[in-house]
PDB file of C-alpha atoms in Angstrom:
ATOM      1  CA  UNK A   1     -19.066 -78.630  24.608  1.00 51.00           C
ATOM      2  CA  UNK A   2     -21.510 -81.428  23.360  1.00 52.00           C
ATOM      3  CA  UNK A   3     -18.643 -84.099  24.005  1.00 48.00           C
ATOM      4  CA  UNK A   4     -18.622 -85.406  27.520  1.00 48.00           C
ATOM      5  CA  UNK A   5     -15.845 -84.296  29.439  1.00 49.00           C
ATOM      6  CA  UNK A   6     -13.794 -87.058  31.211  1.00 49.00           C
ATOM      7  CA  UNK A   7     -11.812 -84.299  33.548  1.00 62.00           C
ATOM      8  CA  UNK A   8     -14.682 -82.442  34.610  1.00 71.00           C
ATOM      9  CA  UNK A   9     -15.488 -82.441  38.789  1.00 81.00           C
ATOM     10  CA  UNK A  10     -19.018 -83.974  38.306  1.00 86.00           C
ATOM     11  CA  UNK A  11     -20.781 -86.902  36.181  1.00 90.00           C
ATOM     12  CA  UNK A  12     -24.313 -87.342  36.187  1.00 91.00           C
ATOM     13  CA  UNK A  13     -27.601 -88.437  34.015  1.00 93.00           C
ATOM     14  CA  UNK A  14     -30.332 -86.641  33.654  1.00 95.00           C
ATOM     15  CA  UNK A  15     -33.759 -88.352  32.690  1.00 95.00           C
ATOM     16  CA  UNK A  16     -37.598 -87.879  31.593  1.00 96.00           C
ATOM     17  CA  UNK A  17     -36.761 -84.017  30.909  1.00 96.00           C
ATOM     18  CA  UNK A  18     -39.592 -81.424  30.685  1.00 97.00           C
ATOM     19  CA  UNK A  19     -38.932 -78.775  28.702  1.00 98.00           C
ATOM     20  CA  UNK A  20     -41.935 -76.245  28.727  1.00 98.00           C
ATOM     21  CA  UNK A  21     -40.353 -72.719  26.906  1.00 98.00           C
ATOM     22  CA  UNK A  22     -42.954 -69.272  26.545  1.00 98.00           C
ATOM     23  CA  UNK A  23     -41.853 -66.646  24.289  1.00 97.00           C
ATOM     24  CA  UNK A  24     -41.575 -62.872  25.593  1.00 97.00           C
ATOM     25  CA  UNK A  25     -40.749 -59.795  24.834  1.00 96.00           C
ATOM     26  CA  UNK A  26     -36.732 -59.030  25.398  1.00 97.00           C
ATOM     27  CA  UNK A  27     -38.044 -55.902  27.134  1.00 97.00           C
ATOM     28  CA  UNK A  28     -39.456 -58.611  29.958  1.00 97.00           C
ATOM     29  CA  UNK A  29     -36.621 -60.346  30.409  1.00 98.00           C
ATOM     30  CA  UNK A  30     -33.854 -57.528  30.046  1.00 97.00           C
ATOM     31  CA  UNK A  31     -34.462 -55.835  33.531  1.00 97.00           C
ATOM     32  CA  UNK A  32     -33.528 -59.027  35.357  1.00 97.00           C
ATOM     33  CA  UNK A  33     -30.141 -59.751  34.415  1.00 96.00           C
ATOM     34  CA  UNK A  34     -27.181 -58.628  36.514  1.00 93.00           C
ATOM     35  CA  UNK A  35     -24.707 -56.818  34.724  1.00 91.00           C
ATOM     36  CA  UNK A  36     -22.423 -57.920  32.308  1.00 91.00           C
ATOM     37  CA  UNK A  37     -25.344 -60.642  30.438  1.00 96.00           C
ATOM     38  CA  UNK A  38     -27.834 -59.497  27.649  1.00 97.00           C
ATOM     39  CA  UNK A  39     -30.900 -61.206  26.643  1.00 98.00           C
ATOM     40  CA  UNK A  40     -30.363 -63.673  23.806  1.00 98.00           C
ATOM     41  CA  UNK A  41     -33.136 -63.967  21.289  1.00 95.00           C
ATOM     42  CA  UNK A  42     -33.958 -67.079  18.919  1.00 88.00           C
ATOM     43  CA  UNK A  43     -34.396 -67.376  15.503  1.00 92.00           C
ATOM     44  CA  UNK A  44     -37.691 -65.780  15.085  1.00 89.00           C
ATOM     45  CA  UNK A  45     -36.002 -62.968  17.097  1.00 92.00           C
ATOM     46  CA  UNK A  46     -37.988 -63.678  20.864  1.00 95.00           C
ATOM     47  CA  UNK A  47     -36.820 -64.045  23.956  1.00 97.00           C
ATOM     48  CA  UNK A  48     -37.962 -67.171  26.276  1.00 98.00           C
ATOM     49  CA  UNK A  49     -38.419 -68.407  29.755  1.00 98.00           C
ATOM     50  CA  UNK A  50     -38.776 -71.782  30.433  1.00 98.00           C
ATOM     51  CA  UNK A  51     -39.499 -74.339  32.976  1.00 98.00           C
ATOM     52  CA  UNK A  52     -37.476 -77.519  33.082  1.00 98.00           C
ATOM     53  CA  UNK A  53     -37.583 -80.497  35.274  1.00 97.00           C
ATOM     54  CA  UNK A  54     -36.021 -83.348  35.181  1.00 96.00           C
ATOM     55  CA  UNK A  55     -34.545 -86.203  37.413  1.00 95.00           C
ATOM     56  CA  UNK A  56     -30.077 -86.068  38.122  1.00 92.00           C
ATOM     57  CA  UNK A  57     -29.617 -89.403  38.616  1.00 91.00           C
ATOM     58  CA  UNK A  58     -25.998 -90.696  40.369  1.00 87.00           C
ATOM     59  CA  UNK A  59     -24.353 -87.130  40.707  1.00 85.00           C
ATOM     60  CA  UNK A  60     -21.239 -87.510  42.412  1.00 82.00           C
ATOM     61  CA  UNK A  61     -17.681 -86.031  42.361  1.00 78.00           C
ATOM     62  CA  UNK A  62     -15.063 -87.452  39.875  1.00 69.00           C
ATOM     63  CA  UNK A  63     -13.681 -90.086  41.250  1.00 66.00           C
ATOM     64  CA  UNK A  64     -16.131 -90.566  43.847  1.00 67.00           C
ATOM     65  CA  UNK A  65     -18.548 -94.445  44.212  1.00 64.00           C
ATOM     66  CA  UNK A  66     -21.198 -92.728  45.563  1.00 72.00           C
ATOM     67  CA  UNK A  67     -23.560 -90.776  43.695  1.00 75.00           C
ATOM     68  CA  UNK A  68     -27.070 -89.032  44.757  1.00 83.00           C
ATOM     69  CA  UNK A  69     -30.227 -89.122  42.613  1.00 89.00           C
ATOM     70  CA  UNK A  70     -33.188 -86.413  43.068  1.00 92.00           C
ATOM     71  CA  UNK A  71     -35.309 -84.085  40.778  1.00 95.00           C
ATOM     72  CA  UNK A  72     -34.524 -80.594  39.831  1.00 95.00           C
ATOM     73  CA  UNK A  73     -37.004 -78.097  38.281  1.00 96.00           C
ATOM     74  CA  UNK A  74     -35.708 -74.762  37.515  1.00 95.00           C
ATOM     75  CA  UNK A  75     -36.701 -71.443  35.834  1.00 97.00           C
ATOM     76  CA  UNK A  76     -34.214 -69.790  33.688  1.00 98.00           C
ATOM     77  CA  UNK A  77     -33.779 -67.564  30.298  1.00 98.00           C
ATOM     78  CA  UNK A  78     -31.234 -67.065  27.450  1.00 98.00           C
ATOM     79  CA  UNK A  79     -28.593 -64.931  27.615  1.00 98.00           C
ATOM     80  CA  UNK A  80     -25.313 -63.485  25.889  1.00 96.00           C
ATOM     81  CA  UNK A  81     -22.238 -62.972  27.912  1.00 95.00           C
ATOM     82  CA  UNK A  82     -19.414 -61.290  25.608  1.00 92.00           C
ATOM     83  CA  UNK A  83     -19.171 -63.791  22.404  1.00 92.00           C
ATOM     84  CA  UNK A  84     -20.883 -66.960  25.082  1.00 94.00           C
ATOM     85  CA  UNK A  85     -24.381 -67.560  25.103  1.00 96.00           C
ATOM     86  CA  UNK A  86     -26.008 -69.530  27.709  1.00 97.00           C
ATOM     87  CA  UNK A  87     -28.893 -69.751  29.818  1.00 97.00           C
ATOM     88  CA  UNK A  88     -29.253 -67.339  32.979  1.00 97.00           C
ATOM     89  CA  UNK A  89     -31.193 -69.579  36.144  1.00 95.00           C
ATOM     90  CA  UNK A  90     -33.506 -67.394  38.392  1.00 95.00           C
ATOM     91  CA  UNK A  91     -33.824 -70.947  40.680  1.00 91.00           C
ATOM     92  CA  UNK A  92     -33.203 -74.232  40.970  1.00 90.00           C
ATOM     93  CA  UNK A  93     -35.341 -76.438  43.215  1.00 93.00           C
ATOM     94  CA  UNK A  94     -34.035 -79.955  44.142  1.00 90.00           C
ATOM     95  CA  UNK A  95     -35.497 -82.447  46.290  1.00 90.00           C
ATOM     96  CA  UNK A  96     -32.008 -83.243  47.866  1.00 85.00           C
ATOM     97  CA  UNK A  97     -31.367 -80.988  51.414  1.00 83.00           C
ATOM     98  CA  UNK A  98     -27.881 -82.195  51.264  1.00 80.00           C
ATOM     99  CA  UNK A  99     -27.474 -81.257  47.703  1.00 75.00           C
ATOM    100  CA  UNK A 100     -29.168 -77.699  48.459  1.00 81.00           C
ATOM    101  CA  UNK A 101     -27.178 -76.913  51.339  1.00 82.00           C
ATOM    102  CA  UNK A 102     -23.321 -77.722  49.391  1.00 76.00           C
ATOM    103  CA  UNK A 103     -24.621 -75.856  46.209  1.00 72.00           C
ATOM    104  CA  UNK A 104     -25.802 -72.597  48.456  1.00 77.00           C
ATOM    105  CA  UNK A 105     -23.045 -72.934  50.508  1.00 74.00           C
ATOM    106  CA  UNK A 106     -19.643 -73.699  48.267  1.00 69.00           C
ATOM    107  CA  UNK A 107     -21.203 -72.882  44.878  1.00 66.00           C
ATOM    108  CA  UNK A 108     -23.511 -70.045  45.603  1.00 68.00           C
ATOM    109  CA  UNK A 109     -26.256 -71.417  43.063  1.00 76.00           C
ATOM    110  CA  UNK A 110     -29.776 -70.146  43.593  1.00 80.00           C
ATOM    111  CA  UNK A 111     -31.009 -73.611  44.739  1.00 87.00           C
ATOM    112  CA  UNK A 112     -33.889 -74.400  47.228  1.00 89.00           C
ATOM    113  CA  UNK A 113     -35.312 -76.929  49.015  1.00 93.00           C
ATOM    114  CA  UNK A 114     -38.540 -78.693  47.338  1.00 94.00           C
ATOM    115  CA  UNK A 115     -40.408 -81.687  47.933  1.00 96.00           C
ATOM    116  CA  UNK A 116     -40.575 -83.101  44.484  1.00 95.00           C
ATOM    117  CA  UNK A 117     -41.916 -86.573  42.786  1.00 96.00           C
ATOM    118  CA  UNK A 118     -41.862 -88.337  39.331  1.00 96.00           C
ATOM    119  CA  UNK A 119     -44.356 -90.701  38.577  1.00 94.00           C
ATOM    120  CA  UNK A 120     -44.867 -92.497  35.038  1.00 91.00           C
ATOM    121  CA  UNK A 121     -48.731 -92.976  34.765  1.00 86.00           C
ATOM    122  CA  UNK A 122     -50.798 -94.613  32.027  1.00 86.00           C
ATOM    123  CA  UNK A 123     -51.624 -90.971  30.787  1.00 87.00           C
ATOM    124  CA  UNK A 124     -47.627 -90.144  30.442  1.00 94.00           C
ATOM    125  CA  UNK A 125     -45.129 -88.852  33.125  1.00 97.00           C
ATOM    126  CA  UNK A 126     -46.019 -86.419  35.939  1.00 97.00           C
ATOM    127  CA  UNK A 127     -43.575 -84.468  37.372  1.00 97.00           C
ATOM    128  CA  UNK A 128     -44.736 -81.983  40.758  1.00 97.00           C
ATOM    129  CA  UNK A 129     -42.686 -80.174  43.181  1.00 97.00           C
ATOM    130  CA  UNK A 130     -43.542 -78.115  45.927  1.00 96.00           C
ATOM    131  CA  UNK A 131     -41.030 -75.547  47.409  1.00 96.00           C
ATOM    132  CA  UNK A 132     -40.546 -75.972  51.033  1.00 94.00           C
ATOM    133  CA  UNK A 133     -37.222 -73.650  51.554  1.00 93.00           C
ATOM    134  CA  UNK A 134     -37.551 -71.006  54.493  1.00 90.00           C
ATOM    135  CA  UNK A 135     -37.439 -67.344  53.710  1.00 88.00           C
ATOM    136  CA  UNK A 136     -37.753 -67.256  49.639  1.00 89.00           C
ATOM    137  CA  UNK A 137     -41.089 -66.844  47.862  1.00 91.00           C
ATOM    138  CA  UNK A 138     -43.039 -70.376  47.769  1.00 94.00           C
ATOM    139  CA  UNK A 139     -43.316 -72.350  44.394  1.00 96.00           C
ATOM    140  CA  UNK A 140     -45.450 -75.078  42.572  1.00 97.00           C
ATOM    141  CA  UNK A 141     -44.747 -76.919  39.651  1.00 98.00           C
ATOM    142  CA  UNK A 142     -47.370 -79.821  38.662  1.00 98.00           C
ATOM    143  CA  UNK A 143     -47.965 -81.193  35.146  1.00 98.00           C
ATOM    144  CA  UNK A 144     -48.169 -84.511  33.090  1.00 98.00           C
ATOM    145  CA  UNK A 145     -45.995 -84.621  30.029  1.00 98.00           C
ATOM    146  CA  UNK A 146     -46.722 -86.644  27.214  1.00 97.00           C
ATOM    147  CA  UNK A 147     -44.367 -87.467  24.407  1.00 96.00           C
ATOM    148  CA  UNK A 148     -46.041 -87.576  20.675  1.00 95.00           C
ATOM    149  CA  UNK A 149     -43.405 -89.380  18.917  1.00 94.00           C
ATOM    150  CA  UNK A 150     -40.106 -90.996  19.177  1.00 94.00           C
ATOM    151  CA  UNK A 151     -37.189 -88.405  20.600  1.00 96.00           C
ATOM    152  CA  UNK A 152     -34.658 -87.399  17.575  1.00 96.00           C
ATOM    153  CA  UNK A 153     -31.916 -85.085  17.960  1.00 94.00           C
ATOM    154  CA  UNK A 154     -32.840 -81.124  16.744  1.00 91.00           C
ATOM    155  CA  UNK A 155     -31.803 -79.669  13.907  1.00 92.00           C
ATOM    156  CA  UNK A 156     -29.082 -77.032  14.324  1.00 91.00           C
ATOM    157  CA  UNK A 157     -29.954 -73.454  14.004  1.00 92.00           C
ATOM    158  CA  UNK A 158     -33.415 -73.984  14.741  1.00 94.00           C
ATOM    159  CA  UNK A 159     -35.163 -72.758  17.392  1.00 94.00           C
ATOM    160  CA  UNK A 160     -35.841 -76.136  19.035  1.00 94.00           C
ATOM    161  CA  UNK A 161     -32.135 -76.297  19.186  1.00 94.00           C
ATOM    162  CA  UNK A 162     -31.315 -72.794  20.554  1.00 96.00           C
ATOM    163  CA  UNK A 163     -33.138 -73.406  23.702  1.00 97.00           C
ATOM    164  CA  UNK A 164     -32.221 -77.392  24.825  1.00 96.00           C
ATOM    165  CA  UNK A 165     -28.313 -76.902  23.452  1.00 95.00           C
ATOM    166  CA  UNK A 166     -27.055 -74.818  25.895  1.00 95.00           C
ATOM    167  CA  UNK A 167     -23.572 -75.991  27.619  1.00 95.00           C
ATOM    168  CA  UNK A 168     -22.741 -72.652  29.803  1.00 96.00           C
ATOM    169  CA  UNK A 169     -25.104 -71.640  32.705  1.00 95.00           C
ATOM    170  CA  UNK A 170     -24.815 -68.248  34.673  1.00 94.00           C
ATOM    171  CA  UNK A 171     -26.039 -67.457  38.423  1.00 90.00           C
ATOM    172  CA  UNK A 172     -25.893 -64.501  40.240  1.00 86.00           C
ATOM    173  CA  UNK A 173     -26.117 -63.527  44.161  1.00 74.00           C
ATOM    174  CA  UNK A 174     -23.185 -60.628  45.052  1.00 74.00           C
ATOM    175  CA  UNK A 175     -21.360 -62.061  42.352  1.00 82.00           C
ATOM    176  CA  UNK A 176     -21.884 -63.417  38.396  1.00 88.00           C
ATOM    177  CA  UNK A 177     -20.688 -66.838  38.156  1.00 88.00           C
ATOM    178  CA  UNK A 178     -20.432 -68.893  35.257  1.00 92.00           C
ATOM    179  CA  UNK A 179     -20.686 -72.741  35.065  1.00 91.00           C
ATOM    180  CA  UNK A 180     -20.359 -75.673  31.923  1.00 94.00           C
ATOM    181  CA  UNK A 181     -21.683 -78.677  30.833  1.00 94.00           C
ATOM    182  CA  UNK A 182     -21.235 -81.415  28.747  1.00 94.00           C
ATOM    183  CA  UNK A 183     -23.175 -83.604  27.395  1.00 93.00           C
ATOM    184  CA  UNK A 184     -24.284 -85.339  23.605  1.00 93.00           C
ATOM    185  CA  UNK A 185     -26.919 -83.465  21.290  1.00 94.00           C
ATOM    186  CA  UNK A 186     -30.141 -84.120  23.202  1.00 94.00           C
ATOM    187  CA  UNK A 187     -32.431 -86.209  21.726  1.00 95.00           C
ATOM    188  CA  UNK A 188     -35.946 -84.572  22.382  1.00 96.00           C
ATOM    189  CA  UNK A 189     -39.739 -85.252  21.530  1.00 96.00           C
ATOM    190  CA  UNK A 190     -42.804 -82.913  20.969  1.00 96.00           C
ATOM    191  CA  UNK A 191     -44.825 -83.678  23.373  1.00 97.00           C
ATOM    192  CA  UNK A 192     -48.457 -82.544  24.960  1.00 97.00           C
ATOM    193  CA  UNK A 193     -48.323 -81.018  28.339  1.00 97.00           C
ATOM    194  CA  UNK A 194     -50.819 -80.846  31.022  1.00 97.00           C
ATOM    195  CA  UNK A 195     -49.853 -78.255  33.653  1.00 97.00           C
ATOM    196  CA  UNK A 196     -52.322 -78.233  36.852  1.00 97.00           C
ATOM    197  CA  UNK A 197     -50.496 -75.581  38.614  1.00 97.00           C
ATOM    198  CA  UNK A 198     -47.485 -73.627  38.080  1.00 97.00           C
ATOM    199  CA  UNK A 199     -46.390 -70.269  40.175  1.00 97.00           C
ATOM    200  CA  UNK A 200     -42.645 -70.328  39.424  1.00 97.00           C
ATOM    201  CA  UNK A 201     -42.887 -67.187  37.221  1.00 97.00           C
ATOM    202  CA  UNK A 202     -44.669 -65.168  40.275  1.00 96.00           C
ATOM    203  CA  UNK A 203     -42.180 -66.623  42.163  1.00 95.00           C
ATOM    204  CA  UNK A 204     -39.237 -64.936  40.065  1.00 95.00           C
ATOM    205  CA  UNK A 205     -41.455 -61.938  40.104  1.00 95.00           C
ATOM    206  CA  UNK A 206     -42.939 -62.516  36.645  1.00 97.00           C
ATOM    207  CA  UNK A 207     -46.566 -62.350  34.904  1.00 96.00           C
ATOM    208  CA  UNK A 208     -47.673 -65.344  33.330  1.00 94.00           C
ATOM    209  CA  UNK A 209     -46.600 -65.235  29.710  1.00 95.00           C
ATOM    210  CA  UNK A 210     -49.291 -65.759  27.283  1.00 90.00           C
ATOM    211  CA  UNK A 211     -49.626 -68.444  24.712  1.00 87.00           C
ATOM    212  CA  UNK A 212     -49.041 -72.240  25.010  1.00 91.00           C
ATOM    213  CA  UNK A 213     -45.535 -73.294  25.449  1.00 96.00           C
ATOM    214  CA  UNK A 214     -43.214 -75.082  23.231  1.00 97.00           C
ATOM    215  CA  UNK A 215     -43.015 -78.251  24.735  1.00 97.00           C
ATOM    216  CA  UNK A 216     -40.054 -80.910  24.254  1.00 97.00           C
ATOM    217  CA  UNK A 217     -40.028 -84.431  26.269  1.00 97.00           C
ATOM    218  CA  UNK A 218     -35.972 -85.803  26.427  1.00 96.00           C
ATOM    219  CA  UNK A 219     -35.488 -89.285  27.947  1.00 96.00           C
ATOM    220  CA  UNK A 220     -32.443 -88.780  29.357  1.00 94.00           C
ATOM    221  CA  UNK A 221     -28.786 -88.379  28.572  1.00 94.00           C
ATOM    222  CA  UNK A 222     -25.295 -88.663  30.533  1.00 94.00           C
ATOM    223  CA  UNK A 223     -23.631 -84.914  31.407  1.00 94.00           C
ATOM    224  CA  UNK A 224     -20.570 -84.288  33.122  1.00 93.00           C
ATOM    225  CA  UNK A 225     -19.842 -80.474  34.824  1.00 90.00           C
ATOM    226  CA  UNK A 226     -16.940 -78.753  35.358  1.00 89.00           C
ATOM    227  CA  UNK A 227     -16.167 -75.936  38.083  1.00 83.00           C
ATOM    228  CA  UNK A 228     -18.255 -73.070  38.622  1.00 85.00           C
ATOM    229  CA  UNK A 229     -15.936 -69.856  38.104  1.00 87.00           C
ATOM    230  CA  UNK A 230     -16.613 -66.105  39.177  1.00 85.00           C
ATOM    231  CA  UNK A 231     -16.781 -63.397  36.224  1.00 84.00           C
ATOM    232  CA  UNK A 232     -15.718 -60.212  35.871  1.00 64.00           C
ATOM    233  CA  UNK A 233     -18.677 -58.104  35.952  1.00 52.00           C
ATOM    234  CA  UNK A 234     -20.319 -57.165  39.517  1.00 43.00           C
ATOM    235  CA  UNK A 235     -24.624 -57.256  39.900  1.00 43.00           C
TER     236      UNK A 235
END
């Protein structure tokens, strides 16, 4: 799935991607997942949770000449479905109230309304959002990110590549879904991270992992996504 897909419903870019990923125990991660998706472990054998933000810029239907740019942070893990793997989202905030309401509404993704910005700053790029979607816990997400060299593409089989090249997504409210992507190898960065505040893993009912995070800076890259399709197995 790392080609682009010309007959896929949706064509965007995403830009100035934060990746922030914490290692944790499987044992934290495996009482979350509906049925039917196991926790998928790295390399070095540990499971993750990560934060990632970035900005969709001109998302629109195939075939459509009007596209709609906003940021997105979301939480999410890695997962196994069958012979798949993939990552598992617990949310997905968007700055977009249009954007929210179709995705909740036809889709069923776990999206929320956020007031979000993206500012590049002398000191690198800050990205904060703050969720503002009635009845679900509240959220914050502010940090700076920093890149420390030139982005290059991973190498495969590592563990910076098992958590950025992931081209099948899973959701889950009554029902599993399952959703693609496509999109080239990313090209990411190390990069230094500031975080000021962050409560999206007490939001998803999580403690705070320990550690620093792996951190990856991507500048962008063009992605196309096809329907989102109910699975078999029931939460």
């Amino acid at each position: 799935m790392s080609s682009l897909d010309h007959t896929a419903v949706l064509s965007m870019r995403w830009r100035d991607a934060i990746f922030a990923h914490w290692p944790v125990d499987p044992d934290v991660i495996r009482p979350t997942l509906p049925d039917g998706l196991s926790v998928d472990t790295g390399p070095d054998g540990r499971a993750w949770l990560s934060v990632v933000g970035f900005v969709m810029e001109d998302i629109r239907p195939r075939f459509s000449p009007i596209g709609r740019s906003f940021p997105e942070l979301n939480l999410r893990t890695y997962i196994r479905h069958g012979d798949d793997t993939g990552v598992y989202f617990y949310n997905l905030d968007a700055d977009d109230s249009l954007s929210v309401a179709v995705a909740r509404r036809f889709f069923e993704l776990p999206y929320y309304r956020a007031e979000m910005s993206v500012t590049e700053r002398t000191d690198g790029i800050r990205f904060r959002s703050y969720r503002t979607h009635d009845g679900v816990e509240p959220a914050a997400f502010d940090a700076t990110i920093k890149p420390e060299e030139p982005a290059s593409t991973v190498e495969a089989g590592s563990t910076a590549a098992f958590l950025v090249e992931n081209y099948r997504f899973f959701v889950a409210s009554d029902t599993l879904f399952e959703g693609t992507i496509s999109h080239k190898p990313w090209a990411v960065a190390p990069a230094e991270l500031t975080i000021r505040e962050n409560t999206l893993f007490a939001a998803s009912g999580f403690d705070r992992p320990s550690g620093e995070p792996l951190v990856q800076y991507a500048p962008g890259e063009a992605v196309t996504a096809d329907r989102i399709r109910r699975v078999e197995h029931r939460v």
